[in-house]
Structure formats: C-alpha cells, structure tokens
Amino acid sequence: MLVSLNEIKKYVDISDLTPEDIANKLTFAGIEVENITHQAFGTNLVIGEVLSCQNHPESDHLHICKVDVKDEILDIVCGAPNVRKGLKVIVAKVGAKLPKIEIKQAMIKGMTSNGMLCSLLELGVDSKFLKEEQIKGIEELPIDAPVGEKDVLKYLGLDDTILDLSLLANRSDCYALENVAREIGALFNRKVNIPEVKNDATYTDNNFKVGSETVNCPSFAIKIVKGIEIKESPKWLKNVLNSMGIRSINNIVDLGNYIMLRTGRPLHIYDLDLIKNDLTVKDNLNLKFKALDSKEYQINEGDLVVTTNNEAVCLGGILGGKNSEVNASTKNIAIECAVFNHAQIRKTCSRLGVSSDSSLRFNKGVDENITDYVLNLTTNILKEISPIKEISNIISFNKIKPIDTKLIMKKDYINNRLGTDFDFEVIKDTLEKLSFKVDVDNDLVTVIPPSYRKDIKDKADLSEEVIRYLGLDHIKSSLPTMKTTVGKLHQFEDKKRIIEDYLLNRGLNEVLTYTLVSKKEIEESAIFTKNQPYEISNPIVEDHKFTRTMILPSIIKCAVYNYNHQQTNFGLFEISKLNILNKEAEEHLSLVLFGKQFKQDLLGFANYSYFDAKGILENILNFFNVQESRIKIERINEDNTYLHPYRSAKMFIDNKLFAYFGELHPLKAKELGINKESIVVLEADLSLLYKTKTKNNKFEPISIYPVSYRDYAFIADSTFEFGKLKTELKRTSHYIKDVHVFDIFSPINLDDKFKSIAIRVSIDGKDHTLKDSEITEVDTKIREALKNVMKVELRK
Amino acid sequence: MDIKKYFDDITKEFIEELTKVKTYEELSVVRIKYLSKKGVVPMLMLKIKEVSDKKSFGEAYNKIKNFVELTLNEKQKVYETEKLKQELEKEKIDISLPGSSLKRGMMNPYYKIIREIEDIFVGMGYQVEDGPEVENDKFNFELLNIPSDHPARDMQDSLYIDSNILLRTHTSPVQARVMQKAKGKPIKVICPGKVYRRDDDDMTHSHQFGQVEGLVIDKNINMANLKATLELFIKSMFGEKREIRLRSSYFPFTEPSVEVDISCINCGGKGCSMCKNTGWIEILGAGMVNPKVLTMNGYDADEYSGFAFGIGIERVAMLRYGIDDIRRIYQNDIRFLSNFNKICED
C-alpha cells in the first residue's frame, strides 16, 4: 500500500515529523514501511521565463537562451526541441542536485551555460505518469507560472513523499488512507480530523431496485447522480492518484479510485443509461463475460455477478463490464458500494488469474459499517469536480447485522500476559488513543474496538495493541520458572548421530538434497522399492512433482555435479526422512563412493569397490549390536541396469529388506557421462534398523586360554561362496570361533574360473586349553567338510 | 703362588687386548677368549686346587670375572648402538612428503545448524519432537487459527497433494500435535524439520527449507519469558555480544506476534551493507500462543499461556557463515562444503 504523506497531512498535523520518523514508528508498531520515496527531487530550482532563444552557431540542435529567474538573468545552453522565447520553464541553477546529476557551470561548444532547463523526467518523475512530449522535451509551465518561485516541487504538486507499507493480514484496515492517518495520529498522540460528510440527496429514487440473491454479498448500495460531465480531473486529484501509483483516466474513474484509497471501500460506477432499473447480485450463473479490459471471462457458479435485468454488468468486486462502462458521453451514473465475501473473491480471482486494487481490498476484508459514509463522501466530492443536476438518496440492500465486539478482561490481564508492570491508567489511555472504548468496573474492564479494526477479536489482541503502542522495548528478559525437565533428543536422533559421525569420520561428506523429484527419479527408484510417492497436484515445475521414495537418484546427481566440477575422489551421504504414500515415513541413508580411496601405503590409492559399501553396512550393524546370524545377503535381480548384476547385493535383517548396495552398472555410469571412475552406492532403511531389537551391550569376560590357528589352501571354482563355507565350517565344531580369508588368487596354470583360496580358522577352547587330540579332531572335521560338503580340492 | 699378582697380570693383559679392539667382531673374539667355557676366566678356577686360602681365591675370582663381563658388555653396547644407528640411517625418509591422512568428511551447514540449535535447547531442558512433512489441512492451518477463508492463507502458497493434504508449510503443525499429545500438561519442546512452499527457487527463496519450531506452555508464561529464552538462544548461537530487539508483527497462531532482530553480525550495529545500514538483521518470528490455539488443542486458555517461535535454519546458516545464495546449500559442491570443515571440528 502506497501512502502519500501529503494526503495524510490533510487529516493529521505531521509538519514537524520527518518521513523517517513516521516510517520508524509505524514499522515498530507492526506496520512495516518497506520504502520511502520522493515523488520528484531537486534542489536549487526556480521558475524562469525564456527571454530570448537563438540557435547555437556550432550545433544543429542546441539553443542559447537568456532566462529570467527574477533575481538575475542566466545564460543557459539548452538542447530541448521545444524551448522557445516566452516559455515558462523549470530552471536548475548551478549547484542544483537532481536525482541523477549535479548542475555545474559548463562550456558547451564555446558558450557558457549557467544551469539547466528541466523535464519532469530529469526531476525523477516516473515516466509512466508522463506524456511523450514531456519525456522528449522540457516541461512547459502554464503561462501564469510565477517567475522566481523557488518552491518549484510544491508548485508542481510533486513535493510528496510516499511510504510503501508492507501490510500483514491483520491490518487490512490500513488499505485506507483515513485509517493510516488514524494510526499515525494515535502513535504520535495527535488529533485526527476526518471531515464529516453531508447527506446531499436532492431527490428520493423510488424506481431503482437493488438486491442480492447470495449470502456472499450481504450488502449492496448505490447512489444515482444525474447530469455529470466527464472531463479531466483537477490537479489535486491527479496528484493524489499519481503519488499512490494510479494513472489518472477521467474525473469519474479517478473519483472512484480516490474514494477506495481514502476509505478502503472499492466502488464501482455504472453508466446509468446503459443499465436497466435494477442491480441484483447473483452467484448461480454460467456465462461469458466481457470485462472493462476487453477480455472475455468464463463465469461459473459461485462467482459473484452484478446483473441488470438478468444481464451481467459487473464481476462483483473484481472487474466492471464493458457493456455498462462509463465513457466520454456518460451523463448519468450509478455509484455502487457493496460488500463481497473475501473467500469467494479470492476463489474467483485465482481461478481467472485476475486481480485488481478492488479485489485486493475485498480479499483482505472491508469495513462493512461505513457504506453510507463512503457513498455520501463520494457525492460530496463529485460536486466539486463535475457539474451535477440531481443526487439520489442511498438505495440499499443490507443483511449485515452489526456485530458488537465486546472484550472483557481483568485489570491485570495485560501485564500478566506481557510480563510488564504498566499502570492501568497507561493501558487505558493507550487503548483510548487507538480509538477503543474502555469501561472499568472494579477489577473488570470492558473494551470495544472501533469498527474498522476487524482484527481485534480477543482480549489477547488488546495486549498486542498496548505493547505495540507503548513499545516492545518495555518487555524485560526473565526466563520461565518451570519444573525442571531433562532435555532429550528425539528417540532416533541419538542413533542417527552415531551413523552420521561414523561416516563423517570415514571421510564422507553429508549433503542435503530436495525431497521433491521428477518422474524419472521415481521410475529409477521403482527398480528397488515398492514404496509409492505422493504426487503434488500443483507443482511449480515438473522436476519437483513427487516426494522421493529413495535418496539414491538425488545423491547420484549430486556426485555427478561434483564430478563435472573437477572433483574426482570423494564420498557423499545423506540421511533423510522419506514420505511414502499410505505408509509411515521411513528414514533412509544413502551414499555414493566415487573414484578412488586413499589406502594406507604412502601415496597409494585404490578404486572403491562393493566391499567398501558392505564394510560400511557391517560396521553400522555392529554399532547397533545386530548379530551376524540375523543378517542375510542375496544377489539382486540380474536384469537390472542400475547396479552391476554381479557386484551388488541386498541385505536383510531378520528377513526384512534393509539395504541395497553395490557398484553402479556400467550402462548407468555411461548414461551419467562417467566412463572410468568407479562408483559404489548404497541405500539403507534406517527406520528398520532403529526398530530392530538387539541385546544390550554387556561385558563378556576375555578368555584366558590361548586360541589356536589352522590354515588351509584349496582350489575352488566360480560357484564357490565364502559365506557358505563359513557357515558350514562353523557347523562342524563349536570350538571354531571364526574363519578368515587371507588370500585369493588365480594361479597361472589354471583356468580363469578356478581360484586358489587360503583361509585361517581360529579354534578356541573357551573354558580350557585345547589338547592336541582335540585340535586334531577339529582339523579332521574341517578337512572333511571342505572336501565332502564344499567339494574343494585341498592344496598340498 | 702369588694369586693376586697372577690375577692382576691377567687383568692387565685383558685390558691391553681390549684397547686394541676396533670392531664388534674383534670384540667377539676377545669375549670368546676370556669367557667361553674353556676361556681364560673359567680356566682360572682350576687354580683353586693350588691355594690354601680358598675363600680369598673365590673372592678374587669373582672380582675378575665380574670385571671382565661388565667391561665386555659395556664395550659391546657401544658397538651395538653404533650398528643400530647405521641401520636406521638406511631407513631415512623424506619427512616433507604429505601425511597419509584420512580426511574427515564435511557436514552441510544445514545439519550443523540443526545440531547446534538442538544442543542449545536440550541443554535448557527442551525435548526434541518430530512431526510429519505430509500434513493435513487441519494441523497445518485450522488448529493454528488459520481457517480456510482466513486472509493469512495468502501468505503461504502451498504444495498440495489433494484438497486436504499438503506438504507442511511450516513446522507449526507440530505445536498442535504436541499439545494434543500432552493433554493439558506443561510443554517445553523444539521441533526441527523440512517445510515446503510454492516458491520459485532464487537467491533468497527455496521451495524447500528448514525450520525449528519452539513451544513452551505452562501457567503464567509471559512475553518476558519469551524474550529471555530467545536472548539466551541468540547469544549461544551468535556470541555473547549479540543483542536482540522485538518488532510488532502478525502470525495467526500467536498474539502478540513479533519479529526478532539481532544486532548485525557483520558490523555489530554500526550499520553496513549486510544490515542495510540499520544495524539490525531480522532473524526469526515469535509470539505468545494465541488463546484460540490453546483452546482448540485442549488447553484452558484462562489458566495456561505459552510462547512459540520459529527459526529458519538456512537463514541462520547464511548469516552465520555469510552464504550469499540459499541454493548453494542444496547444491552440495564439495568446494563449498569444505568451508565448514574447520568449524566442524571445534
């Protein structure tokens, strides 16, 4: 909302205040002033008269002028095409500061110039308010302009300062200049004079009927004025509109806009001769409507339409109709002041994609109680700007019952809520300055807010009024005195932090990517998960249309971004909640290992592999004390083109799917533009892990008996699986503590599919030192198992 | 036989021989000559038969034996030290080569800020709560005093799944959820999480961002309590020197509502480009819980009161680290993330 301070001055004396004072006070009281702008700007200006004007001998467009500015006669070189003898002009003297330049004495092609003749554009007036000739040439002042007048901006009506208010939803009352004046008056403790209006009806109209067939228009009133004349608006009216960002059209249209800016109530003005003898609001129509902007709109049921004899003449509160528009030949008018439901206005505006100053105000809610005031004010002013023959009474339909908001509170309520210690008299005085009625009855206080403060509905609202007026700096600091409580992280947050810290310490970077993804990522995720996404019905872009069901596609994108920015060896991970259709949200961990990792030897690097991802998972499971026996691992579908079919796996805890991991499929890598670097990925459902019940950590005594080791080497073919071997060997004797692989290689003399494998078995007696005979027995069982169950050939 | 003289002669001879020794190997020869089974010293023992004062002989024998052993050992140690030194020298390395470090990973500043905020409030006795990101209209709007036709809905253009379900536009719905769960008992919680708006992404806007909601409810909670809590938080987060000031504002679920400014992190309040010469920077929104919200969620508003606040996580991160564009946080460029590694280890 743009507010002209010149207009405010008409209602409240602010002559001793700077615009900054006013802006600051308003801002702290909850009405933020975003910007202060001057309508035009210039120092050292004076009105002059061109005494003589000759062409510059050395230029085809410059003129040498002598300009009378009363105290002296100045030589000025001017390039404007319209400069001529006898013209009254705006002179910026040497030393003048204009928005873009400072005027200095200058030599222009050999001639001295002591100033500049100005256009309004050069004084900073927005070009949208100027005609073409005003932009091309210097301003031509009226012939009666007083030569020597130094307050040129005031003479021009361009001495206004504009505050740009950023209004929050509760203060829609400040979409009216009068209410802004009231607010400023209250904040600076000054009297506010809003002039009274007179009922200026010259006749009573008994023929015209108004009405509404919908609850969404509870009040509809008009006033008829006959014998008006459409013409240019007077200067004051043009200036007000210009300063508040509205273009002047003609006196009648301008008046409608002025009344809206001043009172906050939008008007609509019909050419009386283009409508019949009735105006009725309906909301059950389906039709095409041609509006003032010459566009055609589809009206549906629900939209509020003003009709005359069943023909639509106005889209209520939003746009007038082309068929009843005030035009150059209009003689008689009907001025409408109605109340349209804010929710319905918003609905229609958003469906049709239109909005106007009028719909904006209805949207926020208007003061319904001032209809008569507004209509009378309109005709009172109309009389000043147009000839008039007849003015009717107010013809109205009104179903609004006045609501008396009465708030009752205890005397100490406000101080208790704010933690302040104001005297009650100060509180009472404050509320009264803000135009609230305050009645005190012993300990109980009854407060009635003014009708335009529709936001005041509860006694808590009064506490805000008091403190925003007296200043929030009156609130002291004092910590709450509550029962002591133990602070706690969310139940899974501790667990999440353990995983985060482990991965960070392992050198992986923790990233943050978007929840919303495109269809492509959902399709990729569907390779792995049956979880379904939520689909956004009104997405901003197609790339952000679904809630992701896996993090992996996002984090791979992130890795590719970094690869394309010259990063070669790195790890990324993200832990995020996923929103899944018709299911509880899951928390997932996803990670990418890209390129090579640092190995222990000096300057040594090795490609990331399947085993790095597996190792990470095993470590995490170990933190959570999940026993190896509860974990199962399987190869994933060989047909998938996302992960390497033979270097990837899924992992289960208690037969529930926990994670996918492995090396990226070469085709997928190629698609991403990565040819050489190895990429290992993983996605795990941490919520499953969080919920898995595990044994508590308890101290287990360290065995005091020595552990024995036996090594075996054998040749195995490609069907051999270490996991199976381990299970089988452990089954042969309870003395077998663990089985490790310490060498795998392909001997040169053997076919590729055969490998030589060496294992070490640790044998532990637990409660006694194993005798040789016992060890031999275990050894025999191991050899038998290798030969008979695993079908491998022991090397000699 | 003069045993003493005999022993002295041998000692002298031993010392003489030892002085001639130049290498570890020569020393070994001397050791064998004197201390091997049939060496000079053990052979001396045979002489005991020839003397009568066996006690004195024994003492003298032990003396010479100890002397020879000790002297040889000392000499050997010198050679060994010398030898080791030579071996170690062969293992000499270039100490200026880089260390074989496994670097710690870097945390996106978003997570660092959440952790810090959580830790500050947990230290003050708050519980950290969690709530769904896919919310229904009732919790996101209605129970927070934003009915369907409320003009405040203009402030938040939302991403809808259907007419009733949407991605939460703020963490405030957790207020309603926590109140309904606490069933009229005192509350002291914060709730961090992701929220979503129908905004185009640019330098200062993001369709997804993080918030931390705070809610305290008890008897006699007032605005001075809110101010002190926020002051404590701001000083923990931005340093002891930071001051706060409150500006009147509007949120449907709080009354009074305030915007909280902090004295500029960059200039300390003198005025600079970061604070647009005002000396202050807007940091969060807060207020006293609207009595209607208390009533709707099962609290007696005449008996209980409360305060609530909402902190923008990226906003805090951007101010804290001087990040110029919110999109950088979601871009995860490793070169960007590496800025935050040092502070991470603090």
mmCIF file of N, CA, C and O in Angstrom, chain A residues 1 3 7-8 11-12 173-185 192-195 197 244 258-264 370 373-374 377 381 452:
data_model
loop_
_atom_site.group_PDB
_atom_site.id
_atom_site.type_symbol
_atom_site.label_atom_id
_atom_site.label_comp_id
_atom_site.label_asym_id
_atom_site.label_seq_id
_atom_site.Cartn_x
_atom_site.Cartn_y
_atom_site.Cartn_z
ATOM 1 N N MET A 1 0.854 -1.197 0.000
ATOM 2 C CA MET A 1 0.000 0.000 0.000
ATOM 3 C C MET A 1 0.885 1.241 0.000
ATOM 4 O O MET A 1 1.723 1.413 0.882
ATOM 5 N N VAL A 3 1.351 5.170 0.462
ATOM 6 C CA VAL A 3 0.676 6.209 1.237
ATOM 7 C C VAL A 3 1.341 7.545 0.981
ATOM 8 O O VAL A 3 2.547 7.711 1.209
ATOM 9 N N GLU A 7 -1.306 13.551 1.567
ATOM 10 C CA GLU A 7 -2.695 13.214 1.886
ATOM 11 C C GLU A 7 -2.881 13.084 3.402
ATOM 12 O O GLU A 7 -3.860 13.563 3.961
ATOM 13 N N ILE A 8 -1.922 12.401 4.032
ATOM 14 C CA ILE A 8 -2.008 12.226 5.491
ATOM 15 C C ILE A 8 -2.086 13.590 6.180
ATOM 16 O O ILE A 8 -2.831 13.793 7.142
ATOM 17 N N TYR A 11 -5.304 15.160 7.243
ATOM 18 C CA TYR A 11 -6.076 14.652 8.386
ATOM 19 C C TYR A 11 -5.370 14.837 9.724
ATOM 20 O O TYR A 11 -5.995 14.850 10.759
ATOM 21 N N VAL A 12 -4.030 14.888 9.676
ATOM 22 C CA VAL A 12 -3.300 14.978 10.944
ATOM 23 C C VAL A 12 -2.040 15.814 10.719
ATOM 24 O O VAL A 12 -1.424 15.753 9.663
ATOM 25 N N ASP A 173 -7.129 -2.909 7.568
ATOM 26 C CA ASP A 173 -7.741 -1.575 7.722
ATOM 27 C C ASP A 173 -6.828 -0.493 7.148
ATOM 28 O O ASP A 173 -7.289 0.570 6.739
ATOM 29 N N CYS A 174 -5.527 -0.768 7.094
ATOM 30 C CA CYS A 174 -4.586 0.251 6.606
ATOM 31 C C CYS A 174 -4.504 0.305 5.078
ATOM 32 O O CYS A 174 -3.668 1.014 4.530
ATOM 33 N N TYR A 175 -5.394 -0.445 4.386
ATOM 34 C CA TYR A 175 -5.541 -0.208 2.956
ATOM 35 C C TYR A 175 -6.400 1.035 2.721
ATOM 36 O O TYR A 175 -6.808 1.324 1.612
ATOM 37 N N ALA A 176 -6.704 1.770 3.786
ATOM 38 C CA ALA A 176 -7.449 3.026 3.696
ATOM 39 C C ALA A 176 -6.592 4.143 4.274
ATOM 40 O O ALA A 176 -6.109 4.040 5.398
ATOM 41 N N LEU A 177 -6.425 5.212 3.477
ATOM 42 C CA LEU A 177 -5.631 6.361 3.931
ATOM 43 C C LEU A 177 -6.122 6.918 5.254
ATOM 44 O O LEU A 177 -5.346 7.280 6.125
ATOM 45 N N GLU A 178 -7.454 6.998 5.391
ATOM 46 C CA GLU A 178 -8.010 7.555 6.625
ATOM 47 C C GLU A 178 -7.562 6.755 7.840
ATOM 48 O O GLU A 178 -7.269 7.320 8.892
ATOM 49 N N ASN A 179 -7.504 5.440 7.688
ATOM 50 C CA ASN A 179 -7.102 4.617 8.828
ATOM 51 C C ASN A 179 -5.607 4.704 9.101
ATOM 52 O O ASN A 179 -5.170 4.615 10.247
ATOM 53 N N VAL A 180 -4.819 4.887 8.038
ATOM 54 C CA VAL A 180 -3.375 5.103 8.256
ATOM 55 C C VAL A 180 -3.193 6.413 9.023
ATOM 56 O O VAL A 180 -2.388 6.497 9.966
ATOM 57 N N ALA A 181 -3.996 7.429 8.647
ATOM 58 C CA ALA A 181 -3.917 8.707 9.362
ATOM 59 C C ALA A 181 -4.292 8.516 10.832
ATOM 60 O O ALA A 181 -3.640 9.064 11.731
ATOM 61 N N ARG A 182 -5.328 7.721 11.083
ATOM 62 C CA ARG A 182 -5.740 7.448 12.471
ATOM 63 C C ARG A 182 -4.605 6.781 13.246
ATOM 64 O O ARG A 182 -4.321 7.112 14.391
ATOM 65 N N GLU A 183 -3.944 5.814 12.575
ATOM 66 C CA GLU A 183 -2.853 5.091 13.219
ATOM 67 C C GLU A 183 -1.684 6.042 13.539
ATOM 68 O O GLU A 183 -1.151 6.033 14.641
ATOM 69 N N ILE A 184 -1.348 6.876 12.555
ATOM 70 C CA ILE A 184 -0.234 7.816 12.777
ATOM 71 C C ILE A 184 -0.612 8.805 13.882
ATOM 72 O O ILE A 184 0.188 9.103 14.769
ATOM 73 N N GLY A 185 -1.861 9.279 13.843
ATOM 74 C CA GLY A 185 -2.330 10.187 14.881
ATOM 75 C C GLY A 185 -2.188 9.562 16.258
ATOM 76 O O GLY A 185 -1.673 10.185 17.198
ATOM 77 N N VAL A 192 -6.806 13.632 15.082
ATOM 78 C CA VAL A 192 -7.033 13.285 13.682
ATOM 79 C C VAL A 192 -8.370 13.873 13.252
ATOM 80 O O VAL A 192 -9.388 13.668 13.916
ATOM 81 N N ASN A 193 -8.345 14.670 12.178
ATOM 82 C CA ASN A 193 -9.580 15.282 11.693
ATOM 83 C C ASN A 193 -10.035 14.657 10.392
ATOM 84 O O ASN A 193 -9.490 14.944 9.333
ATOM 85 N N ILE A 194 -11.004 13.769 10.493
ATOM 86 C CA ILE A 194 -11.618 13.232 9.282
ATOM 87 C C ILE A 194 -12.903 14.044 9.107
ATOM 88 O O ILE A 194 -13.782 13.975 9.963
ATOM 89 N N PRO A 195 -12.993 14.813 8.000
ATOM 90 C CA PRO A 195 -14.159 15.692 7.871
ATOM 91 C C PRO A 195 -15.470 14.905 7.852
ATOM 92 O O PRO A 195 -15.531 13.795 7.348
ATOM 93 N N VAL A 197 -19.271 14.090 6.618
ATOM 94 C CA VAL A 197 -19.894 14.215 5.305
ATOM 95 C C VAL A 197 -21.382 14.551 5.480
ATOM 96 O O VAL A 197 -21.964 14.278 6.525
ATOM 97 N N MET A 244 0.110 7.797 -5.478
ATOM 98 C CA MET A 244 -0.168 6.482 -4.911
ATOM 99 C C MET A 244 -0.193 5.399 -5.992
ATOM 100 O O MET A 244 -0.701 4.298 -5.771
ATOM 101 N N TYR A 258 -10.018 7.264 -5.956
ATOM 102 C CA TYR A 258 -9.646 8.097 -4.804
ATOM 103 C C TYR A 258 -10.412 7.663 -3.548
ATOM 104 O O TYR A 258 -9.832 7.501 -2.473
ATOM 105 N N ILE A 259 -11.717 7.434 -3.719
ATOM 106 C CA ILE A 259 -12.534 7.034 -2.560
ATOM 107 C C ILE A 259 -12.056 5.685 -2.013
ATOM 108 O O ILE A 259 -11.979 5.480 -0.802
ATOM 109 N N MET A 260 -11.695 4.790 -2.929
ATOM 110 C CA MET A 260 -11.175 3.491 -2.481
ATOM 111 C C MET A 260 -9.878 3.659 -1.689
ATOM 112 O O MET A 260 -9.708 3.083 -0.612
ATOM 113 N N LEU A 261 -8.967 4.489 -2.200
ATOM 114 C CA LEU A 261 -7.700 4.696 -1.495
ATOM 115 C C LEU A 261 -7.948 5.346 -0.134
ATOM 116 O O LEU A 261 -7.316 5.014 0.855
ATOM 117 N N ARG A 262 -8.910 6.258 -0.098
ATOM 118 C CA ARG A 262 -9.131 7.024 1.122
ATOM 119 C C ARG A 262 -9.877 6.220 2.184
ATOM 120 O O ARG A 262 -9.525 6.263 3.363
ATOM 121 N N THR A 263 -10.906 5.451 1.764
ATOM 122 C CA THR A 263 -11.751 4.778 2.761
ATOM 123 C C THR A 263 -11.523 3.272 2.832
ATOM 124 O O THR A 263 -11.997 2.630 3.754
ATOM 125 N N GLY A 264 -10.843 2.727 1.825
ATOM 126 C CA GLY A 264 -10.639 1.284 1.804
ATOM 127 C C GLY A 264 -11.824 0.531 1.208
ATOM 128 O O GLY A 264 -11.796 -0.691 1.129
ATOM 129 N N ILE A 370 -19.320 1.301 7.001
ATOM 130 C CA ILE A 370 -19.177 2.692 6.575
ATOM 131 C C ILE A 370 -19.773 2.959 5.192
ATOM 132 O O ILE A 370 -19.467 3.955 4.550
ATOM 133 N N TYR A 373 -21.381 6.406 4.771
ATOM 134 C CA TYR A 373 -20.334 7.432 4.812
ATOM 135 C C TYR A 373 -19.619 7.507 3.470
ATOM 136 O O TYR A 373 -19.415 8.589 2.904
ATOM 137 N N VAL A 374 -19.272 6.338 2.934
ATOM 138 C CA VAL A 374 -18.497 6.285 1.697
ATOM 139 C C VAL A 374 -19.296 6.864 0.532
ATOM 140 O O VAL A 374 -18.790 7.672 -0.250
ATOM 141 N N LEU A 377 -19.668 10.622 0.961
ATOM 142 C CA LEU A 377 -18.389 11.280 0.710
ATOM 143 C C LEU A 377 -18.149 11.382 -0.799
ATOM 144 O O LEU A 377 -17.691 12.415 -1.305
ATOM 145 N N ILE A 381 -17.756 14.961 -2.882
ATOM 146 C CA ILE A 381 -16.568 15.359 -3.648
ATOM 147 C C ILE A 381 -16.904 15.505 -5.133
ATOM 148 O O ILE A 381 -16.404 16.396 -5.809
ATOM 149 N N TYR A 452 -13.481 -0.424 12.277
ATOM 150 C CA TYR A 452 -12.535 -0.772 11.211
ATOM 151 C C TYR A 452 -11.450 -1.730 11.683
ATOM 152 O O TYR A 452 -10.699 -2.264 10.883
#
